[in-house]
PDB file of C-alpha atoms in Angstrom:
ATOM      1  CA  UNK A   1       0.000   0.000   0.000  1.00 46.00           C
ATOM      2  CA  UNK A   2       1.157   3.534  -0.689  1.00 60.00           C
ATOM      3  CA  UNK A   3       1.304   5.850   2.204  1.00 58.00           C
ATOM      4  CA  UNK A   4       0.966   8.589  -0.112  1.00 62.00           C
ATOM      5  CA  UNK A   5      -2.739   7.653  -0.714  1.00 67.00           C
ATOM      6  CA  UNK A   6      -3.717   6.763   3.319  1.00 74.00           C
ATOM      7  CA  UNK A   7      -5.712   9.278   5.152  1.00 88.00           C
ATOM      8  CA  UNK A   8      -3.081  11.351   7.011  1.00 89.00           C
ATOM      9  CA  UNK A   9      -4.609   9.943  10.763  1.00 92.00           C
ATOM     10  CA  UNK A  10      -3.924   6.194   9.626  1.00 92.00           C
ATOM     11  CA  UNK A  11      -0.331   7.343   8.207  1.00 92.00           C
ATOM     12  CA  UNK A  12       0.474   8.834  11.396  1.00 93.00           C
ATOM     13  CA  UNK A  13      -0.513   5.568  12.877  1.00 92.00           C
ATOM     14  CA  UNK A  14       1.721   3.418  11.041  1.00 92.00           C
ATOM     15  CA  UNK A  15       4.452   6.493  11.115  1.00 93.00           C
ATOM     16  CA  UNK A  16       4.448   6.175  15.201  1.00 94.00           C
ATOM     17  CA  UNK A  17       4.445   1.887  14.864  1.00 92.00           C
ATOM     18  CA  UNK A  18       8.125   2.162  13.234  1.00 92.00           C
ATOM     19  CA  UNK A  19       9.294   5.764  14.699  1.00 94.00           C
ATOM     20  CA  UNK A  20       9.007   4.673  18.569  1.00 94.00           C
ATOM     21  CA  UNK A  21      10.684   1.240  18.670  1.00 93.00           C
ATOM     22  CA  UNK A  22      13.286   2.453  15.878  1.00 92.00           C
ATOM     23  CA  UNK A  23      14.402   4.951  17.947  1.00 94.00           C
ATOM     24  CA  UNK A  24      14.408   2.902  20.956  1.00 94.00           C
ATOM     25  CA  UNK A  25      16.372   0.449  19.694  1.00 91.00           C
ATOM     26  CA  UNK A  26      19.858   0.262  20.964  1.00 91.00           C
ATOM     27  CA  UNK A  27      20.839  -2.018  17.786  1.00 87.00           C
ATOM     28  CA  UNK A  28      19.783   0.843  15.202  1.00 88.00           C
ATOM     29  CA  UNK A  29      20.982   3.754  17.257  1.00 91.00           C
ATOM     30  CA  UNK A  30      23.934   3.259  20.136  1.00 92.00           C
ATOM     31  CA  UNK A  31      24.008   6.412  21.122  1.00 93.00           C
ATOM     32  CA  UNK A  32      21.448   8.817  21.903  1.00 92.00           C
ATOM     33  CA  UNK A  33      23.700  11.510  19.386  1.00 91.00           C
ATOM     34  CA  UNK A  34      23.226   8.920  16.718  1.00 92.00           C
ATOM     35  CA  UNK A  35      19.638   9.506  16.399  1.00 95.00           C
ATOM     36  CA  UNK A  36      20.293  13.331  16.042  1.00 95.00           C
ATOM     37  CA  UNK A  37      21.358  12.587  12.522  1.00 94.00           C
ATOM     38  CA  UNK A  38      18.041  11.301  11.307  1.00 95.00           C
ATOM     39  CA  UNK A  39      15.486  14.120  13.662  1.00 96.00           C
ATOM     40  CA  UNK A  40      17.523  16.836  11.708  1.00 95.00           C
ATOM     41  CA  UNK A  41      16.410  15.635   8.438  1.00 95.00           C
ATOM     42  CA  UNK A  42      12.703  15.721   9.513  1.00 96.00           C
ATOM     43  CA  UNK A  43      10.028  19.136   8.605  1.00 95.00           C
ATOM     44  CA  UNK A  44       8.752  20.148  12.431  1.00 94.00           C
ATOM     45  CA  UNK A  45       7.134  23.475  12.899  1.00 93.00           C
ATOM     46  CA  UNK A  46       9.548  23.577  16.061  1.00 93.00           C
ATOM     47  CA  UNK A  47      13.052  22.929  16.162  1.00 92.00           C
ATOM     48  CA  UNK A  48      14.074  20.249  18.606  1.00 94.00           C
ATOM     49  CA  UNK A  49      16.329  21.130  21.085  1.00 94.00           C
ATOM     50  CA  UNK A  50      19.290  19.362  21.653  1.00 94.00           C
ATOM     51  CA  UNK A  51      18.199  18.601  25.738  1.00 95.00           C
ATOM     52  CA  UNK A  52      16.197  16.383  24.464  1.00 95.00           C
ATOM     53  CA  UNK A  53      18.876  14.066  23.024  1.00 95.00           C
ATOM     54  CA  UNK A  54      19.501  13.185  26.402  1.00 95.00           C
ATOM     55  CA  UNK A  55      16.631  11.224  27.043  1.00 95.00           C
ATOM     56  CA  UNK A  56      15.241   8.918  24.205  1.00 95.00           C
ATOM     57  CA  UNK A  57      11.505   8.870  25.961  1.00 95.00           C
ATOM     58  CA  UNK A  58      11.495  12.699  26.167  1.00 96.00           C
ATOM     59  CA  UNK A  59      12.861  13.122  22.480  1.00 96.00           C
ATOM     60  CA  UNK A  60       9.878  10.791  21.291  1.00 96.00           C
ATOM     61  CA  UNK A  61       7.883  12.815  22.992  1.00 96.00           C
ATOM     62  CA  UNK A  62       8.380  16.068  22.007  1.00 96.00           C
ATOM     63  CA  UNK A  63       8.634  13.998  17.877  1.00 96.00           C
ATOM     64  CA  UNK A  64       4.960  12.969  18.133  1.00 96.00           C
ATOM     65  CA  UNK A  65       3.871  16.207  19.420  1.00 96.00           C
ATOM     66  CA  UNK A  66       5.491  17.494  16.394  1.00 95.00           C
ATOM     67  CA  UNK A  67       4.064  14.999  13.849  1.00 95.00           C
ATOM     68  CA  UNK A  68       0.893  15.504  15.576  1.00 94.00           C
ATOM     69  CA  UNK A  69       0.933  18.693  14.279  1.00 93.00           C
ATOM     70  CA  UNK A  70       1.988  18.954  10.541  1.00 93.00           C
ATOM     71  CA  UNK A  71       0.474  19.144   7.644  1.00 93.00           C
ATOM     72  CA  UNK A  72       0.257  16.271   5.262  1.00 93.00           C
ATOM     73  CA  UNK A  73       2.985  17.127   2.863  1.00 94.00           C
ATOM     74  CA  UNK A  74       5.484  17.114   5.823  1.00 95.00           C
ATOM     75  CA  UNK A  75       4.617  14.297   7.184  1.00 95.00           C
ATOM     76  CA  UNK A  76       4.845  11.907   3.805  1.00 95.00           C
ATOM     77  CA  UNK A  77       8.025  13.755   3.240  1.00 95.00           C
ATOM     78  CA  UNK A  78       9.200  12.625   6.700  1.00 95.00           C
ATOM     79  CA  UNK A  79       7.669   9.348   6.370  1.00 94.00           C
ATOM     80  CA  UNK A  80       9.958   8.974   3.061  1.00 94.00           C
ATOM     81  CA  UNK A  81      12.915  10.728   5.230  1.00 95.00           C
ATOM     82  CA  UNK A  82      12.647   8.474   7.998  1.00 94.00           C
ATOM     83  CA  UNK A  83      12.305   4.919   5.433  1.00 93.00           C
ATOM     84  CA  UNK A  84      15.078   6.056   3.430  1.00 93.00           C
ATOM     85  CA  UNK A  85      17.427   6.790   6.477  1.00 93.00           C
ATOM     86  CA  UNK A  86      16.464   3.554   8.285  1.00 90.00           C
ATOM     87  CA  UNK A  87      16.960   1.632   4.957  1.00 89.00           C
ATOM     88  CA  UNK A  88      20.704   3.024   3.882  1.00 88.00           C
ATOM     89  CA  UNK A  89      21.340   2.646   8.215  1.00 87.00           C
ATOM     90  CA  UNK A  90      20.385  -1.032   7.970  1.00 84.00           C
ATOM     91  CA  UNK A  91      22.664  -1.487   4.391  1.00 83.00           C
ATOM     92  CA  UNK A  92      25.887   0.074   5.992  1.00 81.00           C
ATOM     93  CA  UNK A  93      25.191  -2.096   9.193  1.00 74.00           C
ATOM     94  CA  UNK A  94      25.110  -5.439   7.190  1.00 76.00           C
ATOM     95  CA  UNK A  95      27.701  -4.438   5.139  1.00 64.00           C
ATOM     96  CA  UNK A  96      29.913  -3.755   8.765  1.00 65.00           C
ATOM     97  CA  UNK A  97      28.790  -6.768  10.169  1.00 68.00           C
ATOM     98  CA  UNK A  98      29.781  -8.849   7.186  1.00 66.00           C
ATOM     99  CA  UNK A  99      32.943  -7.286   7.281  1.00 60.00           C
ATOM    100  CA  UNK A 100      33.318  -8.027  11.098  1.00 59.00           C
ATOM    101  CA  UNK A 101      32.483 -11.582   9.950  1.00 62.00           C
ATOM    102  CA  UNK A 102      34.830 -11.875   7.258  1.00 60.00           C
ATOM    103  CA  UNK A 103      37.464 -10.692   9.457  1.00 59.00           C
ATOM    104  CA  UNK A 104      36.629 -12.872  12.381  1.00 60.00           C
ATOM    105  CA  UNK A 105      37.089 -15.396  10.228  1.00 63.00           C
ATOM    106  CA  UNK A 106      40.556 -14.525   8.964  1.00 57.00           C
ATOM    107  CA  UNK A 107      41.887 -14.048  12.648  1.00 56.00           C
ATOM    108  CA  UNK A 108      40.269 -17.478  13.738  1.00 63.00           C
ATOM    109  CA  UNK A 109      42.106 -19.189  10.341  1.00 60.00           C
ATOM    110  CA  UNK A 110      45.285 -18.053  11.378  1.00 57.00           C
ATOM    111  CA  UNK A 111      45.059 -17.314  15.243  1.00 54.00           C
ATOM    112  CA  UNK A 112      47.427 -19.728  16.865  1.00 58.00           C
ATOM    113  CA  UNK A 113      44.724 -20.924  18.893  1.00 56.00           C
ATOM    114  CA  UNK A 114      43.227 -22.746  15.976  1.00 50.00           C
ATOM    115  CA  UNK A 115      46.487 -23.561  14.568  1.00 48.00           C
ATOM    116  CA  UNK A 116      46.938 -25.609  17.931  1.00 47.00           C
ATOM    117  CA  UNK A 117      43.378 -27.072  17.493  1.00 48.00           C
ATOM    118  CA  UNK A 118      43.648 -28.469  14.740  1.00 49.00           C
ATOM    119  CA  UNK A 119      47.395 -30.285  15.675  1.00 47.00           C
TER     120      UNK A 119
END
């Protein structure tokens, strides 16, 4: 389904069911500051403050107040913000955990601990 064609109360819906445990998750975002990088790209009548970076709850807060807010056209666009963000954040984290792998795997090949093992 496109969320360009849902009624703006459903989108906000759905927009809230992956904003809150996205930026509660400790996985996508290790740092409070790391989240800082995706709010800045978002259309909000206010600007949000950068106390609020301190605690997750309160930032999500003060986001769906925003969101609650907006007009249509700046919520899709932050709808198509937030996907695109979330999708290039999950790329570059496979591609660094593949790369962890891979190089896991070279150290374990020629650690001397599996040299000994296999002796």
């Amino acid at each position: 389904m496109d969320y360009k064609e849902q009624n703006p109360e459903q989108l906000k819906m759905y927009f809230y069911a992956v904003l809150i445990p996205s930026i509660l998750s400790k996985e996508l975002f290790k740092r409070n500051s790391d989240i800082k990088e995706l709010v800045d790209k978002f259309k909000v009548k206010n600007k949000i403050k950068d106390y609020l970076y301190i605690s997750r709850t309160a930032l999500l807060a003060k986001l769906i107040r925003e969101i609650e807010e907006i007009e249509i056209e700046m919520l899709q666009y932050n709808v198509q913000t937030f996907k695109e963000y979330i999708e290039d954040l999950l790329i570059t984290k496979e591609l660094i955990n593949n790369e962890s792998a891979n190089v896991t795997k070279i150290i374990n090949k020629y650690s001397r601990n599996h040299s000994e093992k296999q002796k």
